[in-house]
């Protein structure tokens, strides 16, 4: 369409409201909110209001305004469809602004179902967790297009659609073990699969596996530790299990969210506004804050509010856990860069205080609960670097040169963990899994239904008495799975495979 | 002194005026400047006014105030010394606040000499360039202490004071080839050298080499291209060839300054204030800006001033050169992070616009002048990462993954070069050397007295007809040196060695 071939896309953000601006909308907005949106409210010095930006109060109002309009207008459309005896589905993918499926008004539209084309676990949870629709559908990849939507030569010479599908499926599967969807599908040109009988065979097996997984959730819930993780961002629930599109590799928040999407813990998404309005929910065990300075995921300017610092400090002091990843609570504000440095015991040198000498830490020599399953030295992909510890009360578990990369610290009755980065890998999933239980002071709950081999994961459905063990790697794996009470079962898994172990009676 | 053994020093900054604050000084300051300094002017949200901070107008006033006092009081002290027939020297090292040897008032103190304990080239230039004293002395390292001031076990078991001294000397020597000092010395306990006869022998040879180098400057100046480099920082001349103490490894500004300290170019240090007051000096060929966001070396908030952007854009448009290293001109301000992104053609993603797709550059395949002497892939130590190019007018010479690390771009009649980091190594010295000549559009001047082997450097003294070639590596080296006119001379150098080639008549 005339774009430069080296830059076909300019902005790729599914949650950006830039396209909803019109003179009429601006006038109607002013009638409702009593003030007029200015160009700069949208342009934002050229950064616009993409999902990585902390939303301004004005932008939140605008989202609310458009959401109200789309809900009312969408409801009228759905009514017309229903009046003709048809069902109304929506594609929760490239652009769904105004719908806000995780918002309060979504139920008022009256949609029958929601469909999303997904590659990963966090997207699966986004669909699975959407309330108030009868049908949640995943559209799998590769699309039946010659070239995949991510540029892979899926059905072209050199493509391997079966392997491609498998690599997405293993990530989707671990999320489906936690929370089900109602159906799966494909989109595109069916004739493309003719020359790929292995793909057709694989999809048949995948569909059987999907139906089996879905059936496990019938009248049952997977065993989940009594442990609630709250992921704290500037967006909170409105962008739960969302980023700005598909998996944004290298983004700490997205990598953490992907890892968490398959863990046996309860997960919620909270915003700074939630904390200001109602405090930290009483059932929260561990808060995770992951991101880079100034972005919506770490929270940016929200960290300048002392009431936030007080609330989280009080929470941890009272026994709560806090896990910071990358640049948690980072803001150029006051004498701490990490505004929660007093909890984490770690801060980051950003170049203004290089003249300050830093505490010369030693690496903890005693084996630590958090590190126990690491198969090699930690690899977080990009680490933030230039971290330092405040004093000897920070326990440094791993460091890169003079920068600590895994630390823990007690604060009052609570615990904090700092990770200088995160990348979705089996080792790091297990590390984060352990960090969550450690921060929650719930180590004794950790062993239940845990596979000893971190390349495998397990989910137990107590009413069915069924244990699913899955292998997220391209190699065969063997593992023991710890059964509560002290026993264990041995399981052999083929590459990308899963197995079910049945227990005669619910354990 | 009761400090924690793991953190013996809290702040190590030789140029910080925190220790000059007293109630009397604050009252006298108010009498002179008409306003009262507040605690926060000094505390600065816990960052204090260390050298890495962009100095506030108030802090500049305070420096001026203390400098005036120290100059007057120092002058009285020096007069007393002179009245007794003695000479007055000052140690330009750990803490010299108030003296400001590169400031305008220094001459008024009337000191006879200045002494500095140095490890490196930039420190040597700091001493060599100090005006208005008769004697400039370098105190060499290792100090004759059991343990060196940098913690090396110099004269203890396991120490190697000779090798240590050599490694410092090669960096000092290349600076001395550009600008001489008057004498060298050592400090400490003389008996420590008794058991190190090799050290005594080496120092004898070093002293001979020093005297020879000094003599070359008698009535002569080393050949220098007609090319003036201005290093732009928030401090300018006041902190010329200074950082916050000895070599701060990893700091882009300090690494660049060290590399430049031995290059055959004219160097000056300018501040943003200089540009606002008098424009960019007319004889400037290339401006270098090196640092990280918000620090005094890159310039921080100074980049918010549109008059600075205009002045530099006009300078480059008119044929000037600009080299940016690390995060040049970086500031969270407007739609560019590098405020000179329009000149460099490069900017950096800091996490707020990840939804923006970036131009997919190709690496230039044609050999480029700037890269010609690279012996291996560039190693800048820590690179800033997440850089991107604006469009195809930026020529990407090297990249790390999808981040360009060496680029050039034409802007009007001028040229810019971007380097995503810098580390003082022979390869990088040569790269910067070439980048300067390229940015200055002075490639044809580059070859004069240039050694073909980048592990060696050369300085030619035309009146003496002497060419000094030095080897900054621990291995023997051989090189050709290009003599203007087309000839070349072959030179063999021992490890860390230097050789002199005499020409019968001045070339």
Coordinates of C-alpha atoms in Angstrom, one line a residue, chain A:
Chain A
X1 CA 0.0 0.0 0.0
X2 CA 2.8 2.4 -0.8
X3 CA 4.7 1.8 2.5
X4 CA 8.4 1.4 2.4
X5 CA 9.2 -2.3 1.9
X6 CA 11.7 -2.1 4.8
X7 CA 9.0 -0.7 7.1
X8 CA 5.6 -2.2 6.1
X9 CA 4.1 -1.6 9.5
X10 CA 4.4 1.6 11.5
X11 CA 2.6 0.8 14.7
X12 CA 1.4 -2.6 15.8
X13 CA -0.7 -2.3 18.9
X14 CA -4.1 -3.9 19.3
X15 CA -5.1 -1.9 22.2
X16 CA -4.4 1.6 21.0
X17 CA -7.4 4.0 20.7
X18 CA -5.8 6.4 18.2
X19 CA -8.2 5.3 15.5
X20 CA -11.3 6.2 17.5
X21 CA -10.7 10.0 17.3
X22 CA -13.2 12.1 15.3
X23 CA -14.5 15.7 15.8
X24 CA -17.9 14.3 16.7
X25 CA -16.5 11.9 19.3
X26 CA -14.4 14.8 20.8
X27 CA -17.5 17.0 21.1
X28 CA -19.6 14.1 22.6
X29 CA -16.7 13.4 25.0
X30 CA -16.7 17.0 26.1
X31 CA -20.5 16.9 26.8
X32 CA -20.0 13.9 29.0
X33 CA -16.7 14.6 30.8
X34 CA -16.9 18.4 30.9
X35 CA -13.5 18.9 29.3
X36 CA -12.2 18.7 25.7
X37 CA -9.5 16.3 24.6
X38 CA -6.5 18.1 23.1
X39 CA -4.4 16.8 20.2
X40 CA -1.5 16.4 22.6
X41 CA -3.6 14.1 24.7
X42 CA -3.5 11.7 21.8
X43 CA -0.1 12.6 20.2
X44 CA 1.8 12.5 23.5
X45 CA 5.0 14.0 22.1
X46 CA 5.0 11.4 19.3
X47 CA 4.7 8.4 21.7
X48 CA 0.9 8.3 21.2
X49 CA -1.0 6.2 23.6
X50 CA 0.3 2.7 22.7
X51 CA -0.1 0.0 25.3
X52 CA 3.4 0.5 26.7
X53 CA 2.6 4.0 27.9
X54 CA 1.2 4.5 31.3
X55 CA -2.4 5.7 30.4
X56 CA -3.1 9.3 31.4
X57 CA -6.3 10.1 33.3
X58 CA -7.6 11.7 30.1
X59 CA -6.8 8.7 28.0
X60 CA -8.6 6.4 30.5
X61 CA -11.6 8.7 30.2
X62 CA -11.4 8.4 26.5
X63 CA -11.2 4.6 26.7
X64 CA -14.2 4.6 28.9
X65 CA -16.1 6.9 26.6
X66 CA -15.4 4.8 23.5
X67 CA -16.1 1.6 25.4
X68 CA -19.5 2.9 26.4
X69 CA -20.3 3.8 22.8
X70 CA -19.1 0.5 21.4
X71 CA -21.0 -1.4 24.1
X72 CA -24.3 0.3 23.3
X73 CA -23.8 0.2 19.5
X74 CA -22.5 -3.4 19.7
X75 CA -25.5 -4.4 21.7
X76 CA -27.8 -3.1 19.0
X77 CA -25.9 -5.0 16.3
X78 CA -25.9 -8.2 18.3
X79 CA -29.7 -7.8 18.9
X80 CA -30.2 -7.6 15.1
X81 CA -28.2 -10.8 14.7
X82 CA -30.0 -12.6 17.4
X83 CA -33.3 -11.5 15.9
X84 CA -32.4 -13.4 12.8
X85 CA -31.7 -16.5 14.9
X86 CA -27.9 -16.3 14.4
X87 CA -25.1 -16.2 16.8
X88 CA -22.7 -13.3 17.2
X89 CA -19.0 -13.9 17.7
X90 CA -16.1 -11.4 17.8
X91 CA -12.5 -11.8 16.8
X92 CA -10.5 -10.8 19.9
X93 CA -7.3 -10.2 17.9
X94 CA -5.7 -7.5 15.7
X95 CA -7.9 -4.6 16.9
X96 CA -10.7 -4.8 19.5
X97 CA -10.6 -1.3 20.9
X98 CA -13.9 -0.3 22.4
X99 CA -14.8 -3.9 23.2
X100 CA -12.5 -4.3 26.3
X101 CA -13.5 -8.0 26.9
X102 CA -11.9 -7.8 30.4
X103 CA -13.8 -4.7 31.2
X104 CA -17.1 -4.4 33.2
X105 CA -19.3 -3.5 30.2
X106 CA -18.4 -6.4 28.0
X107 CA -21.3 -8.6 29.2
X108 CA -23.8 -5.9 28.1
X109 CA -22.9 -6.4 24.4
X110 CA -24.5 -9.9 24.6
X111 CA -21.9 -11.7 22.4
X112 CA -22.2 -15.5 22.1
X113 CA -18.5 -16.1 21.6
X114 CA -15.1 -14.8 21.2
X115 CA -12.3 -16.1 19.0
X116 CA -8.6 -15.3 19.1
X117 CA -5.7 -16.5 17.0
X118 CA -3.0 -17.4 19.5
X119 CA 0.6 -18.5 19.6
X120 CA 1.3 -18.7 23.3
X121 CA 0.1 -19.3 26.8
X122 CA -0.7 -15.8 27.9
X123 CA -3.0 -15.3 24.9
X124 CA -4.7 -18.6 25.8
X125 CA -5.3 -17.3 29.3
X126 CA -6.6 -14.1 27.9
X127 CA -9.3 -16.0 25.9
X128 CA -9.9 -18.6 28.6
X129 CA -10.5 -16.0 31.2
X130 CA -12.9 -13.8 29.2
X131 CA -16.2 -13.9 31.1
X132 CA -19.8 -13.6 29.9
X133 CA -19.5 -15.4 26.6
X134 CA -20.7 -19.0 26.1
X135 CA -18.0 -20.0 23.6
X136 CA -14.3 -19.2 23.8
X137 CA -12.4 -20.3 20.8
X138 CA -8.7 -20.4 20.0
X139 CA -7.6 -20.1 16.4
X140 CA -4.4 -22.0 16.1
X141 CA -1.3 -21.3 14.0
X142 CA 0.0 -21.6 11.5
X143 CA -2.8 -20.0 9.6
X144 CA -3.6 -22.0 6.5
X145 CA -1.8 -19.2 4.5
X146 CA 1.2 -19.8 2.3
X147 CA 3.2 -17.6 4.7
X148 CA 2.3 -17.4 8.4
X149 CA 1.2 -14.2 10.0
X150 CA 4.6 -14.1 11.7
X151 CA 6.4 -14.5 8.4
X152 CA 7.2 -18.2 8.7
X153 CA 7.1 -20.0 5.3
X154 CA 4.5 -22.3 6.8
X155 CA 3.1 -24.0 3.8
X156 CA 5.7 -23.0 1.3
X157 CA 8.9 -24.8 0.3
X158 CA 11.0 -25.0 3.4
X159 CA 8.1 -24.7 5.8
X160 CA 7.3 -27.3 8.4
X161 CA 3.7 -26.5 9.5
X162 CA 3.6 -29.6 11.8
X163 CA 6.6 -28.6 13.8
X164 CA 5.5 -25.0 13.8
X165 CA 2.1 -25.9 15.2
X166 CA 3.7 -28.2 17.9
X167 CA 6.0 -25.4 19.2
X168 CA 3.0 -23.1 19.6
X169 CA 0.8 -25.9 21.0
X170 CA 3.2 -26.8 23.9
X171 CA 2.9 -23.2 25.2
X172 CA -0.9 -23.1 24.6
X173 CA -1.3 -26.5 26.3
X174 CA 0.3 -25.6 29.6
X175 CA -2.1 -22.6 29.8
X176 CA -5.1 -24.9 28.9
X177 CA -4.1 -27.2 31.8
X178 CA -4.8 -24.3 34.1
X179 CA -7.9 -22.9 32.4
X180 CA -9.9 -24.3 29.5
X181 CA -11.4 -22.9 26.4
X182 CA -14.4 -24.3 24.6
X183 CA -13.0 -25.0 21.1
X184 CA -10.2 -24.7 18.7
X185 CA -10.1 -23.9 15.0
X186 CA -8.0 -22.9 12.1
X187 CA -8.4 -20.3 9.5
X188 CA -7.3 -19.9 5.9
X189 CA -7.2 -21.9 2.7
X190 CA -7.9 -25.6 3.3
X191 CA -6.3 -26.8 0.0
X192 CA -2.9 -25.8 1.4
X193 CA -2.9 -28.8 3.7
X194 CA -3.3 -31.3 0.8
X195 CA 0.4 -31.8 0.4
X196 CA 1.0 -32.0 4.2
X197 CA -0.6 -35.3 5.3
X198 CA 1.6 -35.3 8.4
X199 CA 0.1 -31.9 9.3
X200 CA -3.4 -33.4 8.9
X201 CA -2.5 -36.4 11.1
X202 CA -0.9 -34.2 13.7
X203 CA -3.9 -31.9 13.9
X204 CA -6.2 -34.9 14.4
X205 CA -4.0 -36.0 17.4
X206 CA -3.9 -32.4 18.7
X207 CA -7.7 -32.1 18.5
X208 CA -8.0 -35.4 20.5
X209 CA -5.5 -34.1 23.1
X210 CA -7.5 -30.8 23.3
X211 CA -10.8 -32.6 23.9
X212 CA -9.1 -34.7 26.6
X213 CA -7.7 -31.6 28.3
X214 CA -11.0 -29.8 28.1
X215 CA -12.8 -32.8 29.6
X216 CA -10.5 -32.7 32.6
X217 CA -12.0 -29.4 33.6
X218 CA -15.5 -30.8 33.5
X219 CA -16.7 -30.6 37.1
X220 CA -13.1 -30.3 38.3
X221 CA -10.4 -27.7 38.8
X222 CA -6.7 -28.4 38.5
X223 CA -4.9 -28.6 41.8
X224 CA -3.6 -25.2 42.6
X225 CA -1.7 -24.1 45.7
X226 CA -3.5 -21.8 48.0
X227 CA -1.5 -19.0 46.7
X228 CA -2.6 -15.9 44.8
X229 CA -0.2 -14.0 42.6
X230 CA -1.2 -10.4 41.7
X231 CA 0.6 -9.0 38.6
X232 CA 0.8 -5.2 39.2
X233 CA 0.8 -2.9 36.1
X234 CA -0.6 0.5 35.3
X235 CA -3.3 -1.3 33.3
X236 CA -4.4 -4.0 35.8
X237 CA -7.3 -6.1 34.8
X238 CA -8.2 -4.1 31.7
X239 CA -5.2 -5.6 29.9
X240 CA -5.0 -8.9 31.9
X241 CA -3.0 -11.5 29.9
X242 CA -2.4 -8.9 27.3
X243 CA 0.5 -6.8 26.0
X244 CA 0.2 -5.1 22.7
X245 CA -0.3 -8.1 20.4
X246 CA 1.3 -11.5 20.2
X247 CA 4.3 -12.5 22.3
X248 CA 6.7 -9.5 22.5
X249 CA 9.9 -11.4 23.1
X250 CA 12.4 -9.7 25.4
X251 CA 9.8 -7.7 27.2
X252 CA 10.1 -8.7 30.9
X253 CA 6.4 -8.3 31.6
X254 CA 5.4 -10.4 28.6
X255 CA 8.0 -13.1 29.3
X256 CA 6.9 -13.3 33.0
X257 CA 3.3 -13.5 32.0
X258 CA 4.0 -16.3 29.6
X259 CA 5.8 -18.2 32.3
X260 CA 3.1 -17.7 34.8
X261 CA 0.3 -18.7 32.3
X262 CA 1.0 -22.4 33.0
X263 CA 1.9 -22.3 36.7
X264 CA -0.3 -23.9 39.4
X265 CA -1.1 -20.7 41.1
X266 CA -4.0 -18.3 41.1
X267 CA -3.3 -15.2 39.1
X268 CA -4.9 -11.8 39.0
X269 CA -3.9 -8.4 37.5
X270 CA -4.1 -5.3 39.6
X271 CA -3.5 -1.7 38.8
X272 CA -2.0 1.1 40.9
X273 CA -5.5 2.7 40.8
X274 CA -6.9 -0.5 42.3
X275 CA -4.5 -0.2 45.2
X276 CA -5.4 3.5 45.7
X277 CA -9.1 2.7 45.6
X278 CA -9.3 -0.4 47.7
X279 CA -5.8 -1.4 48.9
X280 CA -4.1 -4.6 48.1
X281 CA -6.6 -7.4 47.9
X282 CA -6.5 -9.3 51.2
X283 CA -6.0 -12.7 49.6
X284 CA -2.9 -11.6 47.7
X285 CA 0.2 -13.8 48.5
X286 CA 2.7 -12.3 46.1
X287 CA 2.8 -9.2 44.0
X288 CA 4.9 -9.3 40.8
X289 CA 6.1 -6.2 39.1
X290 CA 8.0 -6.7 35.8
X291 CA 9.0 -4.2 33.2
X292 CA 11.4 -1.4 32.3
X293 CA 11.5 2.1 33.6
X294 CA 8.5 4.3 32.6
X295 CA 6.6 1.6 30.8
X296 CA 3.0 0.7 31.7
X297 CA 4.0 -2.7 32.9
X298 CA 6.5 -1.6 35.5
X299 CA 4.2 1.4 36.2
X300 CA 6.2 4.5 35.4
X301 CA 5.0 7.7 37.1
X302 CA 2.5 5.7 39.3
X303 CA 5.5 4.9 41.5
X304 CA 5.8 8.6 42.4
X305 CA 2.7 8.2 44.6
X306 CA 3.8 7.7 48.3
X307 CA 0.5 5.9 49.0
X308 CA 1.6 3.1 46.6
X309 CA 4.9 2.8 48.3
X310 CA 3.3 2.7 51.7
X311 CA 0.7 0.2 50.7
X312 CA 3.2 -2.3 49.3
X313 CA 5.7 -1.7 52.1
X314 CA 3.0 -2.4 54.6
X315 CA 1.9 -5.5 52.6
X316 CA 5.4 -7.0 52.6
X317 CA 6.1 -6.0 56.2
X318 CA 3.0 -7.9 57.2
X319 CA 4.1 -11.1 55.5
X320 CA 3.4 -10.6 51.8
X321 CA 5.8 -11.4 49.0
X322 CA 7.1 -9.1 46.3
X323 CA 8.9 -10.2 43.2
X324 CA 10.6 -7.5 41.0
X325 CA 11.8 -8.4 37.5
X326 CA 14.0 -6.1 35.4
X327 CA 13.3 -2.6 36.5
X328 CA 10.5 -3.1 39.0
X329 CA 9.2 0.2 40.5
X330 CA 11.8 2.1 38.5
X331 CA 11.4 5.9 38.2
X332 CA 13.7 8.9 38.2
X333 CA 12.3 10.2 41.4
X334 CA 14.0 10.8 44.7
X335 CA 17.1 9.0 45.9
X336 CA 16.0 5.5 44.9
X337 CA 15.7 4.5 41.3
X338 CA 13.8 1.4 42.2
X339 CA 11.2 3.1 44.4
X340 CA 10.9 -0.2 46.3
X341 CA 14.7 -0.6 46.7
X342 CA 14.1 -0.6 50.5
X343 CA 12.1 -3.8 50.1
X344 CA 14.2 -5.4 47.4
X345 CA 17.5 -4.4 48.9
X346 CA 18.6 -3.9 45.3
X347 CA 18.8 -0.8 43.1
X348 CA 20.2 0.1 39.8
X349 CA 23.0 2.5 38.8
X350 CA 21.8 4.6 35.9
X351 CA 24.9 6.7 35.5
X352 CA 24.2 9.6 37.9
X353 CA 25.8 8.1 41.0
X354 CA 28.7 6.3 39.7
X355 CA 30.9 8.2 42.1
X356 CA 29.1 6.3 44.9
X357 CA 30.8 3.1 46.0
X358 CA 28.6 0.2 46.4
X359 CA 28.4 -2.6 49.0
X360 CA 30.8 -5.5 48.0
X361 CA 28.5 -8.5 48.3
X362 CA 29.4 -12.1 48.5
X363 CA 27.4 -14.8 46.7
X364 CA 25.4 -17.0 49.1
X365 CA 27.2 -20.3 49.3
X366 CA 24.4 -22.3 50.9
X367 CA 22.0 -24.0 48.4
X368 CA 18.9 -21.9 48.1
X369 CA 15.3 -23.1 47.6
X370 CA 14.9 -20.7 44.7
X371 CA 17.8 -22.1 42.7
X372 CA 17.4 -25.8 43.4
X373 CA 16.2 -26.9 39.9
X374 CA 18.5 -24.8 37.8
X375 CA 20.0 -27.0 35.1
X376 CA 22.7 -24.5 34.2
X377 CA 23.7 -20.9 35.0
X378 CA 20.7 -18.6 34.7
X379 CA 20.1 -17.1 31.3
X380 CA 17.6 -14.3 31.4
X381 CA 18.3 -13.1 27.8
X382 CA 18.8 -9.4 28.3
X383 CA 19.6 -8.4 31.9
X384 CA 19.2 -4.8 33.0
X385 CA 22.7 -4.7 34.4
X386 CA 24.4 -2.2 36.7
X387 CA 22.4 -3.5 39.7
X388 CA 23.8 -3.2 43.2
X389 CA 22.8 -4.3 46.7
X390 CA 22.1 -1.9 49.5
X391 CA 23.8 -3.8 52.3
X392 CA 24.4 -7.3 53.7
X393 CA 20.7 -7.9 54.4
X394 CA 20.2 -8.6 50.7
X395 CA 21.1 -12.2 50.0
X396 CA 22.7 -12.5 46.5
X397 CA 22.0 -15.9 45.0
X398 CA 23.5 -15.2 41.6
X399 CA 25.5 -12.3 40.0
X400 CA 26.9 -11.4 36.7
X401 CA 30.2 -9.7 37.4
X402 CA 29.5 -7.1 40.0
X403 CA 25.8 -6.9 39.3
X404 CA 23.5 -9.2 41.3
X405 CA 20.9 -10.9 39.1
X406 CA 19.0 -13.1 41.6
X407 CA 18.6 -11.8 45.2
X408 CA 16.2 -12.2 48.1
X409 CA 15.6 -10.1 51.2
X410 CA 13.5 -10.2 54.3
X411 CA 11.4 -7.2 55.1
X412 CA 9.5 -7.4 58.3
X413 CA 7.6 -10.6 58.1
X414 CA 7.6 -10.7 54.3
X415 CA 10.1 -11.6 51.6
X416 CA 11.2 -10.1 48.3
X417 CA 12.9 -11.6 45.3
X418 CA 14.7 -9.6 42.6
X419 CA 15.4 -11.0 39.1
X420 CA 17.4 -8.9 36.8
X421 CA 15.5 -10.2 33.8
X422 CA 13.3 -13.1 32.6
X423 CA 13.0 -15.2 29.5
X424 CA 10.4 -17.9 29.1
X425 CA 12.5 -21.1 29.2
X426 CA 11.9 -24.3 31.3
X427 CA 14.7 -23.3 33.7
X428 CA 13.3 -19.8 34.2
X429 CA 9.7 -21.0 34.5
X430 CA 10.9 -23.2 37.4
X431 CA 12.9 -20.4 38.9
X432 CA 10.0 -18.1 38.9
X433 CA 7.7 -20.9 40.2
X434 CA 10.1 -21.4 43.1
X435 CA 10.5 -17.6 43.6
X436 CA 6.8 -17.3 44.0
X437 CA 6.5 -20.0 46.6
X438 CA 9.6 -18.6 48.4
X439 CA 8.2 -15.1 48.4
X440 CA 4.9 -16.4 49.7
X441 CA 6.7 -18.4 52.4
X442 CA 4.9 -21.4 51.1
X443 CA 7.9 -23.7 50.4
X444 CA 6.1 -26.6 52.1
X445 CA 3.3 -26.4 49.5
X446 CA 5.7 -26.4 46.6
X447 CA 6.3 -30.2 46.3
X448 CA 2.7 -31.2 45.6
X449 CA 2.4 -32.7 42.1
X450 CA 5.7 -31.3 41.2
X451 CA 7.8 -33.1 38.5
X452 CA 11.4 -33.3 39.5
X453 CA 12.5 -32.7 35.9
X454 CA 12.0 -28.9 35.2
X455 CA 11.6 -29.7 31.5
X456 CA 8.2 -31.1 32.4
X457 CA 5.2 -29.8 34.0
X458 CA 2.2 -31.4 35.7
X459 CA -1.4 -30.7 36.5
X460 CA -3.6 -32.8 38.8
X461 CA -7.4 -33.0 38.6
X462 CA -8.5 -34.3 42.0
X463 CA -12.1 -35.3 41.2
X464 CA -11.1 -37.2 38.1
X465 CA -8.0 -38.6 39.9
X466 CA -6.0 -37.7 36.8
X467 CA -2.5 -36.3 36.6
X468 CA -1.3 -34.8 33.3
X469 CA 2.4 -34.5 32.7
X470 CA 3.6 -32.6 29.7
X471 CA 6.9 -32.2 28.0
X472 CA 7.6 -28.7 26.6
X473 CA 10.9 -29.7 24.9
X474 CA 11.8 -31.3 21.6
X475 CA 13.5 -34.1 23.4
X476 CA 12.1 -37.1 25.2
X477 CA 12.0 -36.6 29.0
X478 CA 11.7 -38.7 32.1
X479 CA 10.6 -37.4 35.4
X480 CA 9.3 -38.3 38.8
X481 CA 6.2 -36.5 40.0
X482 CA 5.9 -36.0 43.7
X483 CA 2.5 -37.2 45.0
X484 CA 1.4 -35.5 48.2
X485 CA 2.0 -37.9 51.1
X486 CA 5.5 -38.8 50.0
X487 CA 5.1 -41.2 47.1
X488 CA 6.1 -40.4 43.5
X489 CA 5.3 -41.7 40.1
X490 CA 7.8 -42.2 37.2
X491 CA 6.7 -40.9 33.8
X492 CA 8.4 -41.2 30.4
X493 CA 7.4 -38.5 27.8
X494 CA 8.1 -38.3 24.1
X495 CA 9.2 -35.1 22.5
X496 CA 6.5 -32.4 23.0
X497 CA 4.4 -35.2 24.5
X498 CA 2.0 -35.5 27.4
X499 CA 0.9 -38.5 29.5
X500 CA -1.9 -39.1 31.9
X501 CA -1.5 -41.1 35.1
X502 CA -4.7 -42.2 36.7
X503 CA -5.1 -42.6 40.4
X504 CA -7.7 -45.1 41.6
X505 CA -9.1 -42.6 44.1
X506 CA -8.7 -38.9 44.4
X507 CA -5.5 -38.0 46.3

